[in-house]
Short mmCIF file of C-alpha atoms and ligand atoms in Angstrom, two decimals:
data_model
loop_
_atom_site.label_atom_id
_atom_site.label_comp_id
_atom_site.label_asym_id
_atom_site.label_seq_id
_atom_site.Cartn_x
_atom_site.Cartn_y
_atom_site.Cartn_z
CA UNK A 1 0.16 12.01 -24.28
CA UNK A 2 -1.15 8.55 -22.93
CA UNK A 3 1.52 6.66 -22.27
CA UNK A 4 5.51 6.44 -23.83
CA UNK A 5 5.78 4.19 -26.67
CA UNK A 6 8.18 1.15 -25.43
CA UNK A 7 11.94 1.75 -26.75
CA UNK A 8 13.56 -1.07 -28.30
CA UNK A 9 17.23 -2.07 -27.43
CA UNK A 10 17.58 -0.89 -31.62
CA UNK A 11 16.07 2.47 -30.74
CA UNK A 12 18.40 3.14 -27.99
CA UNK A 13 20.91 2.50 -29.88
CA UNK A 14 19.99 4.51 -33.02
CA UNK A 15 19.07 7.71 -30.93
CA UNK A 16 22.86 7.40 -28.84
CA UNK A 17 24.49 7.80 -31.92
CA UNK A 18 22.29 10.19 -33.65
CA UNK A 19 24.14 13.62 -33.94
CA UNK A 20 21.20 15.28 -35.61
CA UNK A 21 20.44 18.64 -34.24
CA UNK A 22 17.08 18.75 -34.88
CA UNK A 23 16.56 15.06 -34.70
CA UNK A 24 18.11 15.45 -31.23
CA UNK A 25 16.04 18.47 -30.04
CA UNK A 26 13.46 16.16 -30.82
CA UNK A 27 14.45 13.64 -28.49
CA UNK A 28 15.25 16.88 -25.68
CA UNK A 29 11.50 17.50 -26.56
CA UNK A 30 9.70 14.49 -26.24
CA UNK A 31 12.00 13.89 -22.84
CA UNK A 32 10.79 16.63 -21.17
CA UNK A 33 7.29 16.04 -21.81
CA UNK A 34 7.33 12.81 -20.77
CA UNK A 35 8.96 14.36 -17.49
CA UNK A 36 6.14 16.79 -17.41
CA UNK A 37 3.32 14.31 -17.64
CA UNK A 38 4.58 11.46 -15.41
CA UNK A 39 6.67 13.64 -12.92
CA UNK A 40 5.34 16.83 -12.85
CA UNK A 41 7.48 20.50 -12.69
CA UNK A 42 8.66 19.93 -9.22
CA UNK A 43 12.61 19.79 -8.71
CA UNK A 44 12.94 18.16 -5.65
CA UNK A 45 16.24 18.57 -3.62
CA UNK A 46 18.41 16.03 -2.15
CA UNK A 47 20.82 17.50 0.66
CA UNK A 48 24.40 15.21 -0.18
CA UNK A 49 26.34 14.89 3.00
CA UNK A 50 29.99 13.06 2.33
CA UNK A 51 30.44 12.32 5.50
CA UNK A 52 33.81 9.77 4.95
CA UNK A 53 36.15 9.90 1.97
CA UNK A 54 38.00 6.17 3.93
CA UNK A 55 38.08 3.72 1.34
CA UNK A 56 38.90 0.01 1.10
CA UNK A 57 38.24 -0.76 -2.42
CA UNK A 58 40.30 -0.04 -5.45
CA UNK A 59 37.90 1.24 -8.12
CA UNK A 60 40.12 2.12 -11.03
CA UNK A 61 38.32 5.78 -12.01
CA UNK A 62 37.67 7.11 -8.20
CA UNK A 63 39.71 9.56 -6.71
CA UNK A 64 39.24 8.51 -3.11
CA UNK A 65 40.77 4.84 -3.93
CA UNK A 66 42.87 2.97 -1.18
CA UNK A 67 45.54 3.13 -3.12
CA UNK A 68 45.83 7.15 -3.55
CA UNK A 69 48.30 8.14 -0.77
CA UNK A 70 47.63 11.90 -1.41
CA UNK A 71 43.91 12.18 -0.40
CA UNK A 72 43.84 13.26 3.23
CA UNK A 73 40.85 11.09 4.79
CA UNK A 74 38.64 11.97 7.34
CA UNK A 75 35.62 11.06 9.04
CA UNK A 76 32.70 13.41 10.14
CA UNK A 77 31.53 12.76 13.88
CA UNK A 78 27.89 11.96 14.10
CA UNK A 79 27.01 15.40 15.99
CA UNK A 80 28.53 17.15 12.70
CA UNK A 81 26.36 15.12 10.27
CA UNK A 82 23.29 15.89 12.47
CA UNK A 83 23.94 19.32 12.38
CA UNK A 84 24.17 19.33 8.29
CA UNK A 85 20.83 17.11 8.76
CA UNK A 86 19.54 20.37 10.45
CA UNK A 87 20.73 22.76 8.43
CA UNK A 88 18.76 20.62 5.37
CA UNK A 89 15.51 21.07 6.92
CA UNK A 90 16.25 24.56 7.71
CA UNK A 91 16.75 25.19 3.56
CA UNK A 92 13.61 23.01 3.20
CA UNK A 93 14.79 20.10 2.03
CA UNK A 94 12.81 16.58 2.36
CA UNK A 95 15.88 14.27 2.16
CA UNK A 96 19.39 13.88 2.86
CA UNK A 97 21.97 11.56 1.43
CA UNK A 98 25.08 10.37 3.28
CA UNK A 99 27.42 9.50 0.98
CA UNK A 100 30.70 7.88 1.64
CA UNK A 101 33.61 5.56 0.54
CA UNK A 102 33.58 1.98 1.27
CA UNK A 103 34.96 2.96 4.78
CA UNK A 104 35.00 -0.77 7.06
CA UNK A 105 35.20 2.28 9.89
CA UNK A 106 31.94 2.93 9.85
CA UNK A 107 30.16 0.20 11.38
CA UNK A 108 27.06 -1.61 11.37
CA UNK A 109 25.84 0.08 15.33
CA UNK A 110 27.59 3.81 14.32
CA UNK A 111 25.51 4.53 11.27
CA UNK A 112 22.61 3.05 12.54
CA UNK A 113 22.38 5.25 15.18
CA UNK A 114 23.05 8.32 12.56
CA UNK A 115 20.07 7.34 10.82
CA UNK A 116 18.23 6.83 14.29
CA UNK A 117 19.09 10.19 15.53
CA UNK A 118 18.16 11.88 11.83
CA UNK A 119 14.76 10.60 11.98
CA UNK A 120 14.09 11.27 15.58
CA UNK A 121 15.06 14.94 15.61
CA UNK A 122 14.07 15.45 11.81
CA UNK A 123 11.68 14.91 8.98
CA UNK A 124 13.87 14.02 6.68
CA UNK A 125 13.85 10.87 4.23
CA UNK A 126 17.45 9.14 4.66
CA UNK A 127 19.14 7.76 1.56
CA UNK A 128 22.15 5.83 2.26
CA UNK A 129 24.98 5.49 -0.59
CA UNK A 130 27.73 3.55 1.52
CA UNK A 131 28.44 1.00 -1.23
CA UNK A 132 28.99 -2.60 -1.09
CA UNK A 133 27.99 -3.72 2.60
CA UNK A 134 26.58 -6.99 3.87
CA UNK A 135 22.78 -7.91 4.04
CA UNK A 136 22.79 -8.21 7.49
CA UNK A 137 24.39 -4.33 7.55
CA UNK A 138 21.43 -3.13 4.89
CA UNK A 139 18.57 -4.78 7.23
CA UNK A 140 20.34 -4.00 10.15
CA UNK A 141 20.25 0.33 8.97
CA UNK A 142 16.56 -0.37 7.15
CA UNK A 143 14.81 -1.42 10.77
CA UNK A 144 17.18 2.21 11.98
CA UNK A 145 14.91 4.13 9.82
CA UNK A 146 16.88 4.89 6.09
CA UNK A 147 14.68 5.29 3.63
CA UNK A 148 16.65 5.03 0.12
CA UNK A 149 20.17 3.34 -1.36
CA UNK A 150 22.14 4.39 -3.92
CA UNK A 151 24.22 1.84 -5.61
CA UNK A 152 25.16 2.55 -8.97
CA UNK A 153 26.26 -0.69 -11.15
CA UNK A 154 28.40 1.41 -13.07
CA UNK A 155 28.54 -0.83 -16.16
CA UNK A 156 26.01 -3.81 -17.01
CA UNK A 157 29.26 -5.23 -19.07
CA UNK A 158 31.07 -8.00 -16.65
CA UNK A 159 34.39 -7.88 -18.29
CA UNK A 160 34.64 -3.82 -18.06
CA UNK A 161 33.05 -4.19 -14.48
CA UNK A 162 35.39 -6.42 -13.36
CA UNK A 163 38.56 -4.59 -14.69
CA UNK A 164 37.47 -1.43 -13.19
CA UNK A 165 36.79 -2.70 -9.95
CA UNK A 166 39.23 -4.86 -8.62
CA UNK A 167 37.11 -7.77 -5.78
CA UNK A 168 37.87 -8.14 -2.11
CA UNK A 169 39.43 -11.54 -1.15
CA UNK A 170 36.70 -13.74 -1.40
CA UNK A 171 33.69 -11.73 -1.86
CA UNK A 172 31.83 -11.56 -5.24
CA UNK A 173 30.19 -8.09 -6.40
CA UNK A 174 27.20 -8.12 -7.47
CA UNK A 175 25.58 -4.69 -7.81
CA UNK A 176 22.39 -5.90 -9.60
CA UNK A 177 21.52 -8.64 -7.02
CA UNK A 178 22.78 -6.50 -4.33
CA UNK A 179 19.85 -3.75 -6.10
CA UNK A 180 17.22 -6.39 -5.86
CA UNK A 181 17.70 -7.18 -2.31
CA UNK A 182 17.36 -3.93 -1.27
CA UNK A 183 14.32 -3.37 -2.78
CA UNK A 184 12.58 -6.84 -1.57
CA UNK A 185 13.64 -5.58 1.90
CA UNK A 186 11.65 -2.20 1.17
CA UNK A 187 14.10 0.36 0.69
CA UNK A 188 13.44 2.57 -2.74
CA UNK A 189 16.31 1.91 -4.88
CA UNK A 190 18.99 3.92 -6.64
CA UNK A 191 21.44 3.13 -9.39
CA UNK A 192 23.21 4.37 -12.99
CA UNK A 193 26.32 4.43 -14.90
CA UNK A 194 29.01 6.14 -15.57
CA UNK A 195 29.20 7.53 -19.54
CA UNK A 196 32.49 6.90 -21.43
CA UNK A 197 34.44 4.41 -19.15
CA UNK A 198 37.43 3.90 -21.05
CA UNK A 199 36.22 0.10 -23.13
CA UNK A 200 32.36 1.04 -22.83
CA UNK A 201 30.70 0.87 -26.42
CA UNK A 202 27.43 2.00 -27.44
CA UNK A 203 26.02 -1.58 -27.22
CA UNK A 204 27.33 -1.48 -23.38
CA UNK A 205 25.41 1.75 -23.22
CA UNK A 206 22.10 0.20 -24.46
CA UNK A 207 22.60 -2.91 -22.59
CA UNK A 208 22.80 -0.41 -19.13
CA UNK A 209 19.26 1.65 -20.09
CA UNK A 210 18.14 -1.70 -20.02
CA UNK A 211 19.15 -2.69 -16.92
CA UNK A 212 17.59 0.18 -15.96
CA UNK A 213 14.19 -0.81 -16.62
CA UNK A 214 14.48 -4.29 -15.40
CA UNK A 215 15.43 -3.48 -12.43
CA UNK A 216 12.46 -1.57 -11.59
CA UNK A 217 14.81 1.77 -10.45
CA UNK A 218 13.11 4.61 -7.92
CA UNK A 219 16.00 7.19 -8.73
CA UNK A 220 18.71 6.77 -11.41
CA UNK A 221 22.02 9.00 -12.14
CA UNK A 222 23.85 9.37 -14.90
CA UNK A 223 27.24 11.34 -15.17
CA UNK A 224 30.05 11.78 -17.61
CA UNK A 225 32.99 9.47 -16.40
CA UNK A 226 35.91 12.42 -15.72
CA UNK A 227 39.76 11.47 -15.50
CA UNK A 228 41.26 11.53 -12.04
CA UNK A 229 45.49 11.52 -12.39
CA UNK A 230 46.14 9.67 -9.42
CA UNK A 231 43.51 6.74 -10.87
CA UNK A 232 44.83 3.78 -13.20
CA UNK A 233 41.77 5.09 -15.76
CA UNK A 234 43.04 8.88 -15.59
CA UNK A 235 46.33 7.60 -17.19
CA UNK A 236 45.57 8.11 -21.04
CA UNK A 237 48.77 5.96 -22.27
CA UNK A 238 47.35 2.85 -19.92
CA UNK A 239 44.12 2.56 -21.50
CA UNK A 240 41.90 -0.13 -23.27
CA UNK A 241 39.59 1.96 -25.62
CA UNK A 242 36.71 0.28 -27.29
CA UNK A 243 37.23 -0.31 -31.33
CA UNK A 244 37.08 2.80 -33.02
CA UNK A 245 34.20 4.12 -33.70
CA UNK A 246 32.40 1.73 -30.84
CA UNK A 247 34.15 3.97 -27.69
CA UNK A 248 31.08 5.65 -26.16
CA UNK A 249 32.78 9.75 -25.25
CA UNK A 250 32.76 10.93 -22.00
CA UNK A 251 30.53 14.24 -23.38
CA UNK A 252 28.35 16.66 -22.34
CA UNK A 253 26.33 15.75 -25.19
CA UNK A 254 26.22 12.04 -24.85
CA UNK A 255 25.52 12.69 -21.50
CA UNK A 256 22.25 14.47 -22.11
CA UNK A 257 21.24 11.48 -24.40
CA UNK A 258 20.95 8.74 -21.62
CA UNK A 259 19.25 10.98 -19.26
CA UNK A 260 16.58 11.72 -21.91
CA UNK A 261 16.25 7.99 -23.13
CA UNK A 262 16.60 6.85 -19.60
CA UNK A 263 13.48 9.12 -19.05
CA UNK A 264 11.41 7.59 -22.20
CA UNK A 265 12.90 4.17 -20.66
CA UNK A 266 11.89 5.02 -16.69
CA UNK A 267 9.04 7.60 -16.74
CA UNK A 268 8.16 7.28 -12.91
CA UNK A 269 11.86 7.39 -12.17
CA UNK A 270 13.51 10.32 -10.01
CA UNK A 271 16.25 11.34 -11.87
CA UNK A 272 19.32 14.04 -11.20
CA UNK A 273 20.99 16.28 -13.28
CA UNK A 274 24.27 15.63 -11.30
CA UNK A 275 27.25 16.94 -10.36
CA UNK A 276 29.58 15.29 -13.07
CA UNK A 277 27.10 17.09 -15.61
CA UNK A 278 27.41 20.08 -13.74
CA UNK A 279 31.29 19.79 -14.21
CA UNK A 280 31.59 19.50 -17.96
CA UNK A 281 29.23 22.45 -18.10
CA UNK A 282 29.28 24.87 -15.23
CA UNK A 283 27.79 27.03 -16.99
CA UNK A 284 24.10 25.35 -17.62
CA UNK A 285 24.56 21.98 -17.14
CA UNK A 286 22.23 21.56 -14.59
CA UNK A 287 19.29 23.51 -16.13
CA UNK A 288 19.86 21.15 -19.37
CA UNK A 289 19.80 18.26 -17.22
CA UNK A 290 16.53 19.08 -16.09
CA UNK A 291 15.28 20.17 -19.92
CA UNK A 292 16.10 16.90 -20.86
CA UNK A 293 14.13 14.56 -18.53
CA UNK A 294 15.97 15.43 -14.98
CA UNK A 295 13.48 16.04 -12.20
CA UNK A 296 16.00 16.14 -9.08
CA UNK A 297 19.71 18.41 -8.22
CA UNK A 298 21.55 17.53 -5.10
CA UNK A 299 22.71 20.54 -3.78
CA UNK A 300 26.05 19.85 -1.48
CA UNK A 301 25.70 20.52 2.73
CA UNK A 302 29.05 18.66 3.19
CA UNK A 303 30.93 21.42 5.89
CA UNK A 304 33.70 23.20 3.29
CA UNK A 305 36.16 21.74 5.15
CA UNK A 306 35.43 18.25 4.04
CA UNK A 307 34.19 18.67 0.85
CA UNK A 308 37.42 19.51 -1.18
CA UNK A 309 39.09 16.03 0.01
CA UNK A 310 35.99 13.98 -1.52
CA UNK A 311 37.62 14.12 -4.82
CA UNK A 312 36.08 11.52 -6.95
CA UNK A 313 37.36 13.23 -9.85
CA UNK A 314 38.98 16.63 -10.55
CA UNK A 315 37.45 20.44 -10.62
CA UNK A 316 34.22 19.06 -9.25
CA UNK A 317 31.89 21.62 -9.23
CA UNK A 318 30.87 23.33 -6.03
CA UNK A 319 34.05 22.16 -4.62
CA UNK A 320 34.80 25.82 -2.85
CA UNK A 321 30.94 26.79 -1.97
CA UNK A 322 29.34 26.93 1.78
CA UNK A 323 26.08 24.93 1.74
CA UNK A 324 24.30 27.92 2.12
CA UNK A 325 25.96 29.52 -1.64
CA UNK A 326 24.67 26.27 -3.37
CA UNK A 327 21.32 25.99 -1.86
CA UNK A 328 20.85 29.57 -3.25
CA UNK A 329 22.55 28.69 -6.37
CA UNK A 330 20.11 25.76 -7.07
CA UNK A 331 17.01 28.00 -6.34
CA UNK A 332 18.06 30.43 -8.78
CA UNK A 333 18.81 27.69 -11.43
CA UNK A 334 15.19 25.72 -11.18
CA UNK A 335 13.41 29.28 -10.97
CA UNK A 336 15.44 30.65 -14.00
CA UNK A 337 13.66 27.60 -15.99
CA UNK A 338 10.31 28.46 -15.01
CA UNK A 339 9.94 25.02 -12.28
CA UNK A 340 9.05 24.77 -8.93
CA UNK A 341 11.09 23.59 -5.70
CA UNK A 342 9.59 20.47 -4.96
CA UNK A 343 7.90 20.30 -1.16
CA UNK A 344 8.17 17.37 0.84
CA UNK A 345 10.14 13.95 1.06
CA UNK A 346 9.60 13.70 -2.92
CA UNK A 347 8.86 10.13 -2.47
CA UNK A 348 9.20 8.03 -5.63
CA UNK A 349 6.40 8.38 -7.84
CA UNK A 350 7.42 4.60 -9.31
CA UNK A 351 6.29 3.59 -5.72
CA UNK A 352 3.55 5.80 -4.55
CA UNK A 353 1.41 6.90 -8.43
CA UNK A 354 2.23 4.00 -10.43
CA UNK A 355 0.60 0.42 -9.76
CA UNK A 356 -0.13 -1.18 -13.19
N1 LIG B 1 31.37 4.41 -2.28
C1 LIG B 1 30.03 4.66 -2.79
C2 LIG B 1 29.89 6.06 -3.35
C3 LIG B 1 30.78 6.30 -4.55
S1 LIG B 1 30.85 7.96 -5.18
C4 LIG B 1 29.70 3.59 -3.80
O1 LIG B 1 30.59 2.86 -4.21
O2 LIG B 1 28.54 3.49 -4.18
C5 LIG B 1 29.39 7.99 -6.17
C6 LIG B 1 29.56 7.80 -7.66
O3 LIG B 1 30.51 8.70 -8.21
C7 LIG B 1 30.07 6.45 -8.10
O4 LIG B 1 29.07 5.48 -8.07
C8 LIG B 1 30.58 6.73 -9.52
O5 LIG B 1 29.59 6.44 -10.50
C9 LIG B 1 30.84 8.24 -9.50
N2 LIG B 1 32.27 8.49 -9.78
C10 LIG B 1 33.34 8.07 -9.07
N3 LIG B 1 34.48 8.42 -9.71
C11 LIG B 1 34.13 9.06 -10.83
C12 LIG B 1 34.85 9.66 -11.92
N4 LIG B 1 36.19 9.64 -11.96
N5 LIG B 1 34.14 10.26 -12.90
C13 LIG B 1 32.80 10.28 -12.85
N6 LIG B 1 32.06 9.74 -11.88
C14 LIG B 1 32.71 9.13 -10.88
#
């Protein structure tokens, strides 16, 4: 194969609501061997690290929202996220993600120093995934040393974006324009969605894969959108669904659709087969992720301790494990398909391969 045919916004479209089995394992196909040729058969792994579940902002589908009294918060010292750093290189792992809420706590001097100390005493890439912070904070922990930032935009819709995520005083959010300035400052760049927001239709959908491509994305993730209780978009009755038949589902299968098309959409991209995927399918979700155009897992090094209060939505998988349990857990999974652990940073091929 020489190339992937460009998708039109119509195509897109079509193939998310095609429920054709063997139209779809067509699409499963041709996603995977698009993965194959532009990305290769490594799986490279990400070590996550929630370090804070503090949060200032009120999305209206995350668990750890200011307004949910019942999450107890903490805060991991910096000595116990260097140690997880450690314990990443010692599974072999070329990167590690610290993940967090909005926390204010964490400030500009703090995390830079983190990231100092992780690439000092480590080879690790650093990804950063801290959400909305200033440009002076994003320079300011770029010239420490991190690498990457993840920054989904959730939803390319306005209207749904701005009723799921209520502003601070005075300060527009712009995800997108937030995206581009961290890539003109040199970091690689992360986004993606969530799929089946209650209000998010098919043309939504289409509209986001988009996005993708026009922004140019290093590493893009994808996950069903799962109902938290103590959220104003896990209460059913409070809901404002899409018109029928135009209400994207929250599915396993649906799921596996954008990461394939965002794979025919983004060849070069790094892309996991996350968590929330893991969740609605515990059983294989993962290793169908990574059938279906996925080339990256993020297996959890968060101390047990922590990792059941970062509840972003319910039953998350892995919630219970020891870093050690999932790092084995992932092996087995990538080996049981017949691919390889990927070796080093796994830089992103968008930067390093492709230069059209
Ligand atoms: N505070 C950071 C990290 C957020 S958690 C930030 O804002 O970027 C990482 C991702 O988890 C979010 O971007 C969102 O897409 C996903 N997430 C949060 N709540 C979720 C839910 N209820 N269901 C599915 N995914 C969810």
């Amino acid at each position: 194969m020489n190339g992937v045919p460009r998708l039109t916004r119509g195509d897109i479209l079509r193939w998310l609501k095609e429920n054709d089995r063997v139209r779809l394992a067509q699409l499963w196909e041709w996603a995977d061997a698009v993965r194959h040729e532009f990305v290769g058969d490594e799986v490279h792994l990400r070590g996550l690290i929630e370090f804070s579940n503090y949060c200032s902002r009120q999305c209206a589908y995350c668990g750890l929202n200011a307004r949910n009294a019942d999450v107890a918060r903490y805060r991991m010292s910096a000595d116990e996220i260097l140690a997880c750093a450690h314990q990443a290189v010692g599974f072999g792992y070329g990167t590690v993600v610290l993940q967090s809420g909005e926390d204010y706590g964490i400030t500009r001097e703090w995390l830079g120093d983190v990231v100092r100390r992780i690439k000092a005493e480590t080879p690790l890439a650093v990804t950063l995934s801290v959400g909305e912070r200033t440009e002076g904070d994003l320079a300011y922990w770029k010239d420490c040393g991190a690498d990457r930032y993840l920054l989904r935009f959730e939803t390319s819709n306005r209207a749904l974006y701005d009723r799921i995520h209520p502003p601070r005083a005075g300060i527009y959010s712009d995800r997108p324009a937030l995206l581009r300035y961290l890539r003109s400052i040199g970091y690689e760049i992360g986004s993606g969605v969530m799929i089946g927001i209650p209000g998010q239709t098919y043309e939504d959908l289409a509209d986001d894969i988009e996005l993708f491509r026009e922004l140019d994305l290093d590493m893009i993730g994808v996950g069903p959108f799962l109902p938290h209780e103590k959220t104003p978009l896990g209460k059913e009755e409070e809901q404002l669904w899409a018109p029928l038949g135009e209400q994207v589902p929250n599915s396993e299968l649906m799921t596996y659709k954008v990461v394939a098309l965002t794979r025919l959409v983004c060849p070069y991209a790094n892309i996991p087969s996350t968590t929330a995927l893991a969740t609605v399918n515990t059983k294989n979700g993962r290793e169908l992720g990574l059938k279906r155009g996925a080339n990256i897992v993020m297996p959890n090094v968060t101390p047990p301790q922590y990792r059941e209060k970062y509840e972003i939505y319910p039953a998350k998988a892995c919630i219970r494990e020891t870093a050690d349990m999932c790092h084995q857990c992932m092996k087995h999974r990538i080996q049981s398909i017949g691919r390889q652990i990927g070796k080093g940073r796994g830089d992103s091929p968008n930067r390093t391969i492709r230069r059209d």
